[in-house]
XYZ file of C-alpha atoms in Angstrom:
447
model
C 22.812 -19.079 26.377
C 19.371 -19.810 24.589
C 18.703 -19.031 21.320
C 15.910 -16.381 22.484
C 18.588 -14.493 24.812
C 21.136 -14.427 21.564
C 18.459 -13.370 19.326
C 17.183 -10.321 21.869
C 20.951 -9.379 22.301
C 21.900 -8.994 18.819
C 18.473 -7.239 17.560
C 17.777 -5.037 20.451
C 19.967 -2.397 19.671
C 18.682 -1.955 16.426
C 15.092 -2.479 17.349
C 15.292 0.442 20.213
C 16.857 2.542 17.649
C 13.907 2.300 15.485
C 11.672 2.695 18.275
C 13.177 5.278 20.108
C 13.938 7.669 17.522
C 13.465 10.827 19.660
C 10.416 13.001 18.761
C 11.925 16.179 19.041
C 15.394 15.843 17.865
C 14.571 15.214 14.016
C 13.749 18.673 13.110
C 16.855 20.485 14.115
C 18.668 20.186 10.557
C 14.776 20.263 8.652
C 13.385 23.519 10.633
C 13.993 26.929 9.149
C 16.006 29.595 11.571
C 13.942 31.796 12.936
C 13.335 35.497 11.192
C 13.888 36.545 14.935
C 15.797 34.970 17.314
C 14.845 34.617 21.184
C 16.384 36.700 24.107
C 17.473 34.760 27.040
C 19.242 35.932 30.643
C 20.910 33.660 33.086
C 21.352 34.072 36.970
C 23.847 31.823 38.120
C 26.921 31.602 36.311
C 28.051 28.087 38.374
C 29.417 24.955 36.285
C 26.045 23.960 35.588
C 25.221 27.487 33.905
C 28.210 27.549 32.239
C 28.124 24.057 30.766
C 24.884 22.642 30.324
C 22.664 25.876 29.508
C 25.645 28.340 28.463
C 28.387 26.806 26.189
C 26.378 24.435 24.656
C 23.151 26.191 24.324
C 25.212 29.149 22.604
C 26.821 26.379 20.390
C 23.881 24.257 19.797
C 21.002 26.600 19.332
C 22.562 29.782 18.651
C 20.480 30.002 15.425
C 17.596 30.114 17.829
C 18.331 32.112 20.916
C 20.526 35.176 22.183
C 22.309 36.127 25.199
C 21.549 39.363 26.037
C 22.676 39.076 30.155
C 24.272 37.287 32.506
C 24.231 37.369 36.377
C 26.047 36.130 38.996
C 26.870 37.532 42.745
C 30.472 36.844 41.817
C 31.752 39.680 39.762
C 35.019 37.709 38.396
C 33.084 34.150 37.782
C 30.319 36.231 35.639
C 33.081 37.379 33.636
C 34.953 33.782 33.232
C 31.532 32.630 32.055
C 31.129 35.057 29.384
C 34.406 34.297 27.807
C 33.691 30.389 28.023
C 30.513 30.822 26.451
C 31.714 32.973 23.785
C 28.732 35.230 23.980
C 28.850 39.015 23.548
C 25.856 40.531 26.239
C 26.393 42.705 29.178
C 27.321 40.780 32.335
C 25.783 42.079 36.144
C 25.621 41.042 39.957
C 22.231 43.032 40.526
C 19.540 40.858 39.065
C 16.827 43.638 39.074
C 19.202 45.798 37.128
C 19.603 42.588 34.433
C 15.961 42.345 34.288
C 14.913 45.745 33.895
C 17.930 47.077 30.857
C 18.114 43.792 29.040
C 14.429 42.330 29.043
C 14.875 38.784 28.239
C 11.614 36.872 27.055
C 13.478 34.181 29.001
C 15.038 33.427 32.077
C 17.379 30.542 32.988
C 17.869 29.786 37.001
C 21.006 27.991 37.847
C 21.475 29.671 41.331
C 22.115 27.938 44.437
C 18.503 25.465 44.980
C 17.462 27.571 47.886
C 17.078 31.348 45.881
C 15.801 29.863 43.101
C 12.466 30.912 43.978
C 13.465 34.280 44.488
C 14.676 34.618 40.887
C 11.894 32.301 39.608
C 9.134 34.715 40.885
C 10.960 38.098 40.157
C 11.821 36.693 36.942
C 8.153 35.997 35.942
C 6.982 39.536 37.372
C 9.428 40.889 35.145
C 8.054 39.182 32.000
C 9.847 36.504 31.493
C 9.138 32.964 30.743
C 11.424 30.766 33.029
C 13.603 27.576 32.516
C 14.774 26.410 35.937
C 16.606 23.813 36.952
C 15.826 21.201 39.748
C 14.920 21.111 41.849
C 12.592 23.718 41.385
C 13.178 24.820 45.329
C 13.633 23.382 48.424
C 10.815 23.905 50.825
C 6.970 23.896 50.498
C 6.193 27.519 51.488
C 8.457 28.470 48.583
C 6.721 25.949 46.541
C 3.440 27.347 46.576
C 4.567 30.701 46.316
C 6.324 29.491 42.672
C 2.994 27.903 41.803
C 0.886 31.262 42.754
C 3.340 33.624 40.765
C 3.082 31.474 38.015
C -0.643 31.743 38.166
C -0.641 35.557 38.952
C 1.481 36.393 35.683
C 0.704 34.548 33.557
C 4.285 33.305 32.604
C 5.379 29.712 32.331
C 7.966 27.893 34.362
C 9.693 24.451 32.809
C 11.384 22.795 34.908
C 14.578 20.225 33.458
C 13.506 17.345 34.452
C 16.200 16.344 31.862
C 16.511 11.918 32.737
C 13.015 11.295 31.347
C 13.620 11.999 27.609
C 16.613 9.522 27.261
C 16.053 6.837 25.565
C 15.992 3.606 27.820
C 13.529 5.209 30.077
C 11.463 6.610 27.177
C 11.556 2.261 26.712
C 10.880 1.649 29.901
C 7.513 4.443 30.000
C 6.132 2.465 26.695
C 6.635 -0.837 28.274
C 4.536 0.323 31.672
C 1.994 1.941 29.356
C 1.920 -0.873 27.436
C 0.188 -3.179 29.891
C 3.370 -5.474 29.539
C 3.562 -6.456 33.420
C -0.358 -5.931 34.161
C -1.331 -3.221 36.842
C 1.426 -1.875 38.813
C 1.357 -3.142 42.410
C 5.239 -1.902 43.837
C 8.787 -0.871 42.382
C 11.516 -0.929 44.088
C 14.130 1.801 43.298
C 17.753 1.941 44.630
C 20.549 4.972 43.563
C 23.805 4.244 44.067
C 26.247 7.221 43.853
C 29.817 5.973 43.548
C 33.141 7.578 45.896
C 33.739 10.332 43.375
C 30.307 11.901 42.312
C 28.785 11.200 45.905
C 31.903 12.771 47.652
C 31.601 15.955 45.406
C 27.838 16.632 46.992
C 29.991 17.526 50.027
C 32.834 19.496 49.088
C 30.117 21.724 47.744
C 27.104 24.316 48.812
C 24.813 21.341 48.889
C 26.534 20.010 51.538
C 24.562 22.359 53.581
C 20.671 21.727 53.874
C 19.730 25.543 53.820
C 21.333 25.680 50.508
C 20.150 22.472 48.924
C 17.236 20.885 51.332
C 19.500 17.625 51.600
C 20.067 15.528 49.058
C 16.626 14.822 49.177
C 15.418 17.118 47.654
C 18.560 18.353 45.497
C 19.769 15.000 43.862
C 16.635 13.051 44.274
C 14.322 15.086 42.830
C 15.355 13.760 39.441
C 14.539 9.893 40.639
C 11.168 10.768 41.955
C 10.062 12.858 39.220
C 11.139 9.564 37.280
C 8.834 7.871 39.216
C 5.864 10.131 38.939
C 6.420 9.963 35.559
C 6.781 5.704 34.741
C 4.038 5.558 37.128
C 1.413 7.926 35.907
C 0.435 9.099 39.358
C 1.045 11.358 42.132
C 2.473 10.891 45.537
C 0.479 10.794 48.828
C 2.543 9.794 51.397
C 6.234 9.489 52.333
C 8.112 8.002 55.526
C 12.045 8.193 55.312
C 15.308 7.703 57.109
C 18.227 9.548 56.744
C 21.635 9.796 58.717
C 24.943 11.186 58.135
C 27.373 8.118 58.633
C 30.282 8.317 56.136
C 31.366 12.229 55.215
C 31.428 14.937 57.883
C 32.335 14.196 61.464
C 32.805 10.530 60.661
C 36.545 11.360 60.080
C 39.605 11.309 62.266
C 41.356 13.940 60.341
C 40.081 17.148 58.391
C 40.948 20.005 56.828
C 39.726 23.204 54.942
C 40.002 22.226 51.450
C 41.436 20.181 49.632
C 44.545 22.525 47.984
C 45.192 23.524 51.747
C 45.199 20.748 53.270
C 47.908 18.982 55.019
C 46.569 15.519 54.731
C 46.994 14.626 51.320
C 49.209 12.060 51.123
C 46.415 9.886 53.674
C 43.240 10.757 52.099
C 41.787 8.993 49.775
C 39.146 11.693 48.843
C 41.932 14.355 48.244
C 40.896 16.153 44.914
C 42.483 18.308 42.411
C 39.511 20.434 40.863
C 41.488 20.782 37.680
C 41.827 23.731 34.834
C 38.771 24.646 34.038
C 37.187 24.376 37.837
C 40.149 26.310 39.005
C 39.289 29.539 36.616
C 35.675 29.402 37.338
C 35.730 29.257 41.486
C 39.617 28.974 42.705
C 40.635 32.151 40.869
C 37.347 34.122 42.112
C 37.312 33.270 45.810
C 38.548 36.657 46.690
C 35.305 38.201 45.437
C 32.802 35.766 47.416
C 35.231 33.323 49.334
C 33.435 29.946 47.962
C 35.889 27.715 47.922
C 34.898 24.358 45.445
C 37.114 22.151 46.858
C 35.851 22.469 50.292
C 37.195 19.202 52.672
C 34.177 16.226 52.721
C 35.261 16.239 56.607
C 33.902 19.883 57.114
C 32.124 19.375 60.751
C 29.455 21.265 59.809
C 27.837 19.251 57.242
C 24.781 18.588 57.621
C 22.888 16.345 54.642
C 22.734 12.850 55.024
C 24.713 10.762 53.155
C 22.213 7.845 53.222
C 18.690 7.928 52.679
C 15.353 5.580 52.387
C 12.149 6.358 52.063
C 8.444 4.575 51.556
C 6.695 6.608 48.907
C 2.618 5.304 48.364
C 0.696 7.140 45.409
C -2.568 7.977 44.609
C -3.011 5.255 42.709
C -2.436 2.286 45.208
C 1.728 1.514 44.111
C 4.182 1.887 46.894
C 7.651 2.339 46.487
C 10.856 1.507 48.577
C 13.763 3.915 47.462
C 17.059 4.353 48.489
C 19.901 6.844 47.865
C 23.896 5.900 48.963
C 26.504 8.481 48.272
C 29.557 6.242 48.739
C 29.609 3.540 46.683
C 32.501 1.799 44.719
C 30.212 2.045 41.767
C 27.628 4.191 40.286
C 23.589 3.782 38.874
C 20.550 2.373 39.575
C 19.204 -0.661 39.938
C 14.725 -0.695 39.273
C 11.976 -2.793 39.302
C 8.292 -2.762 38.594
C 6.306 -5.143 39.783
C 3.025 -6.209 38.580
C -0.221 -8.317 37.825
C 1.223 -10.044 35.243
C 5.360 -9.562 35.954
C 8.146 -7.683 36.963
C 9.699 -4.766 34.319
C 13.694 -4.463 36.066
C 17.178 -2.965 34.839
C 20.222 -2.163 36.450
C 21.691 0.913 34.842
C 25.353 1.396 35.592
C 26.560 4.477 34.683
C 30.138 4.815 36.171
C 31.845 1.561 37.329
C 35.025 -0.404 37.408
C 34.636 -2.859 35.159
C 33.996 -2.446 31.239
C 31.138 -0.067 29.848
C 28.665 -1.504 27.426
C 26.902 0.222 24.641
C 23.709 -0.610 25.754
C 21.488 -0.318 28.722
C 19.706 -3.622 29.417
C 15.538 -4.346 30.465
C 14.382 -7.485 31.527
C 10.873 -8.328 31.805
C 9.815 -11.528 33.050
C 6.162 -12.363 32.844
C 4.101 -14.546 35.339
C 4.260 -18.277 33.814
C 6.174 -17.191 30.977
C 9.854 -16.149 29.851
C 12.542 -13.773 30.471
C 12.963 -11.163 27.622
C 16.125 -8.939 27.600
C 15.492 -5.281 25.362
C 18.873 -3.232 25.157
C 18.908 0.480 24.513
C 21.727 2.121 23.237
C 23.270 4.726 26.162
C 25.681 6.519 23.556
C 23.516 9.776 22.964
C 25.385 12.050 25.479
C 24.275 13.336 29.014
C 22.141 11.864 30.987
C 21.301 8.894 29.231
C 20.745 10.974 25.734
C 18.059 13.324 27.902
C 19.947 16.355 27.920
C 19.758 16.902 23.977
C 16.632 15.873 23.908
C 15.042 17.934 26.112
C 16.439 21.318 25.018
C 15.696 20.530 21.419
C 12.123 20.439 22.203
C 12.677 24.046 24.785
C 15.055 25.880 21.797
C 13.976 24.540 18.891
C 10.945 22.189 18.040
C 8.965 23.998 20.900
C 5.411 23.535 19.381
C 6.863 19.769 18.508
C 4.083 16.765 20.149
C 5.169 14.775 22.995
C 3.635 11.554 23.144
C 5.269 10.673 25.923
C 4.631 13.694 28.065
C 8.393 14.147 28.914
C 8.393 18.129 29.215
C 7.672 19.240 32.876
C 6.376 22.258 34.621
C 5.555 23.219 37.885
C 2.883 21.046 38.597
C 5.650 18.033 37.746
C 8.640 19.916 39.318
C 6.471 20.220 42.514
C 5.333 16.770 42.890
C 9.223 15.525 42.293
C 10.690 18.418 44.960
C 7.598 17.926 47.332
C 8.516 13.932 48.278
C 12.209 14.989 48.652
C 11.071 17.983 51.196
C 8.592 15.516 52.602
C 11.052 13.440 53.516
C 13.340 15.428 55.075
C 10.383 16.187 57.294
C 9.515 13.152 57.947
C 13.715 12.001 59.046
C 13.267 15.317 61.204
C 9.616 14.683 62.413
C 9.806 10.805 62.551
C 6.391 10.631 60.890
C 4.884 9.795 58.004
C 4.257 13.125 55.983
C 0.620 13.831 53.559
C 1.839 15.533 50.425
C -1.696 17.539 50.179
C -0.705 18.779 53.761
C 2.608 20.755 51.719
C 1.164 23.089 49.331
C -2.403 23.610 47.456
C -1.574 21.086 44.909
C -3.816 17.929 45.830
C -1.926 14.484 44.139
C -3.913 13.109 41.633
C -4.184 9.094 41.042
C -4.060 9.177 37.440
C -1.299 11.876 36.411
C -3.247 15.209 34.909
C-alpha cells in the first residue's frame, strides 16, 4: 500500500467530518422552542408512519410539533399506532372528517403510493401544507394534477427525498460541483437489493403495480432523484427493460403467507414478521384482511423483479441504471465519468462480510492518481439522511441549504416521472419523452 493510500485512509474520516458537518443539524440544541408549537395529521398509519414520521418525530421534535390526528382505513392499526407513538390526539378512518375537526397546518402522507395523490390534493384544499413521502405518486395524470393543486392553493408539498442529505453523497455533490472530474459525459448506476429487503417488496402491497407503479417508480424513485440531483439536470428520455424472473410464478411451490404456509421447512424465503410487525398488521387483519407476510410466490404478482433502463438528460449525460431485487448482498455500486476522470464508490449497505465505518470515493483523474475520500456511514438511516432532513422540515426550517438537498414537487416529479416512464416504455417497448408526461418541461441546468 503507498504512502498516499495510507495517508487518505487514516485522515479521511476526520477530514469528511469537518467537511460534512451537516447544515441543518447544528441548531437543534442552540434554537429556542417555539412559543407555539405546530399541528400536524397523518394518513397512513403503516410501519413507515409509525416509525420514521410517528415515533421518532414525536420523540425527536416534540418541542416543535403536535399530533392532533391520525388516520388510517384500519380502525385497530390506527389505534396500535397511537399507543406506539405515545401521542394523545383523536384517531379516525374518514380523512375528510380528520381534516375538517382537527385542522392540521400540516399533513404527512404515508398511504399506499397509488392514493397518495388523493390525500396530497384534499390535504392542500383543506389548508394544509404537505410532507409526503415517495414517491410522490405513481402515474403522470396524477402527477400533474399534484403539481396544479399545488399551484391552485397555494400550499406547499415536500417531498422526502431523504438519501441526498447523508453525508457521503453530500461528498460526492461537492466533488461533481467541484469540477473534480471535468464535465460530466456518463455514470453508470447499479442497485443491488439483497434476498431479504428485495424479497420483502413482494410479500407486500407493492408487489402489485396498481398499488406501487412497479418498483420503478416505488423503490427507484429515490436513485433517480439522486441522480437529478449529483447531476444538476433534468431527464429527457428513458428506454427500460423489466421482467419478472425470480419471485412470483417462478416457483414450484406456493402458499398464502408465510404463518400459513405448509412449506416452511423448504423455503428459504419463509419469514417470521416478528413482535412489533405482528401487532401492527397480523393482529388487525380482521378489520381490512392485509396480510404482511403475504407468500413472494403469490401468482399474481406483477412488478418486475429486475430492471434497466437508459436515462439521457437535458444536459447531454446518459445514464445506464440497473435495479436487482435478489441479491446475496445489498448497495450500490456508481460512477461518474468525465472530461478529466471518473468520480466511483461502491456503497454496501447490508452484506456478509464485515461492515466498515466508512463509505469509500475514489476519484481517479486522467494522467494522474487514484485518491480514496472515506465518509463516515454511522449517522443513522439512510446513510445519516433521515435526521438530516427532518431537522431542516421540524426544526431549522428557514435554515440555508447550500446544497439544495430539500425537494418539492418539481424534484419529486422529475424522480417519479423516469420511474413511470419506464414502466411505459417495458410496456410500450419505446423510448418514452419526459415533456410528453406532464406540463413540467426538463430543464438542462437544474432550476
Amino acid at each position: 500500500m503507498s504512502d498516499r493510500r495510507k495517508f487518505l485512509q487514516t485522515t479521511g474520516l476526520a477530514a469528511a467530518g469537518a467537511i460534512l458537518g451537516s447544515p441543518f443539524a447544528e441548531g437543534r440544541t442552540n434554537l429556542e422552542k417555539p412559543a407555539k408549537k405546530r399541528t400536524i395529521a397523518m394518513v397512513g398509519t403503516g410501519i413507515r408512519g409509525s416509525t420514521m414520521w410517528g415515533k421518532s418525530v414525536q420523540a425527536d421534535y416534540g418541542d416543535y410539533i403536535s399530533f392532533v390526528g391520525l388516520c388510517d382505513i384500519n380502525p385497530g392499526r390506527v389505534e396500535t399506532v397511537k399507543k406506539y407513538i405515545g401521542c394523545n390526539c383523536p384517531t379516525f378512518t374518514d380523512f375528510e372528517k380528520m381534516m375538517r375537526e382537527v385542522k392540521p397546518e400540516i399533513l404527512i402522507v404515508t398511504t399506499v403510493d397509488a392514493t397518495h395523490h388523493e390525500f396530497i390534493i384534499r390535504g392542500m384544499e383543506l389548508g394544509a401544507d404537505i410532507i409526503t413521502e415517495k414517491p410522490m405518486t405513481t402515474d403522470e395524470v396524477k402527477c400533474q394534477a399534484i403539481l396544479d393543486a399545488e399551484k391552485r392553493t397555494c400550499k406547499t408539498v415536500t417531498v422526502t427525498l431523504d438519501p441526498r442529505s447523508s453525508p457521503h453523497r453530500q461528498k460526492l455533490y461537492e466533488m461533481l460541483r467541484s469540477g473534480a472530474i471535468g464535465d460530466i459525459v456518463s455514470c453508470d448506476f447499479h442497485w443491488y437489493l439483497d434476498v431479504y429487503h428485495g424479497a420483502d417488496y413482494f410479500r407486500r402491497w407493492h408487489g402489485y403495480r396498481e398499488k406501487g407503479g412497479t418498483l420503478f417508480v416505488h423503490k427507484a424513485t429515490h436513485h433517480y432523484d439522486l441522480l437529478n440531483w449529483w447531476l444538476e439536470s433534468e431527464p429527457t428520455e428513458v428506454y427500460a427493460y423489466g421482467a419478472l424472473d425470480f419471485y412470483g410464478k417462478n416457483n414450484s411451490f406456493r402458499g398464502t403467507n408465510c404463518r400459513t404456509c405448509p412449506h416452511k421447512e423448504q423455503c428459504k424465503f419463509h419469514w417470521n414478521m416478528g413482535e412489533q410487525l405482528t401487532a401492527l398488521y397480523a393482529d388487525n387483519e380482521k378489520y381490512d384482511g392485509y396480510m404482511r407476510d403475504g407468500c413472494v410466490w403469490r401468482e399474481d404478482i406483477d412488478i418486475y423483479d429486475k430492471m434497466t433502463a437508459q436515462i439521457k438528460y437535458a444536459n447531454n449525460v446518459i445514464v445506464s441504471y440497473s435495479l436487482t431485487t435478489y441479491s446475496p448482498y445489498e448497495g450500490y455500486r456508481i460512477a461518474f465519468n468525465g472530461t478529466k476522470g471518473r468520480l466511483e464508490a461502491w456503497i454496501k449497505e447490508r452484506q456478509p462480510w464485515e461492515e466498515q465505518p466508512f463509505d469509500e470515493i475514489r476519484l481517479t483523474t486522467n494522467f494522474g492518481e487514484t485518491e480514496l475520500i472515506q465518509i463516515s456511514n454511522a449517522e443513522g438511516g439512510h446513510g445519516g439522511g433521515d435526521q438530516r432532513m427532518k431537522d431542516k422540515i421540524f426544526v431549522n426550517t428557514n435554515a440555508p441549504d447550500p446544497y439544495r438537498q430539500s425537494a418539492g414537487t418539481r424534484e419529486g416529479a422529475m424522480s417519479c416521472l423516469i420511474g413511470i416512464a419506464a414502466r411505459k416504455s417495458v410496456e410500450q417497448q419505446k423510448p418514452i419523452k419526459i415533456a410528453d408526461l406532464t406540463s413540467l418541461q426538463p430543464m438542462a441546468k437544474r432550476p
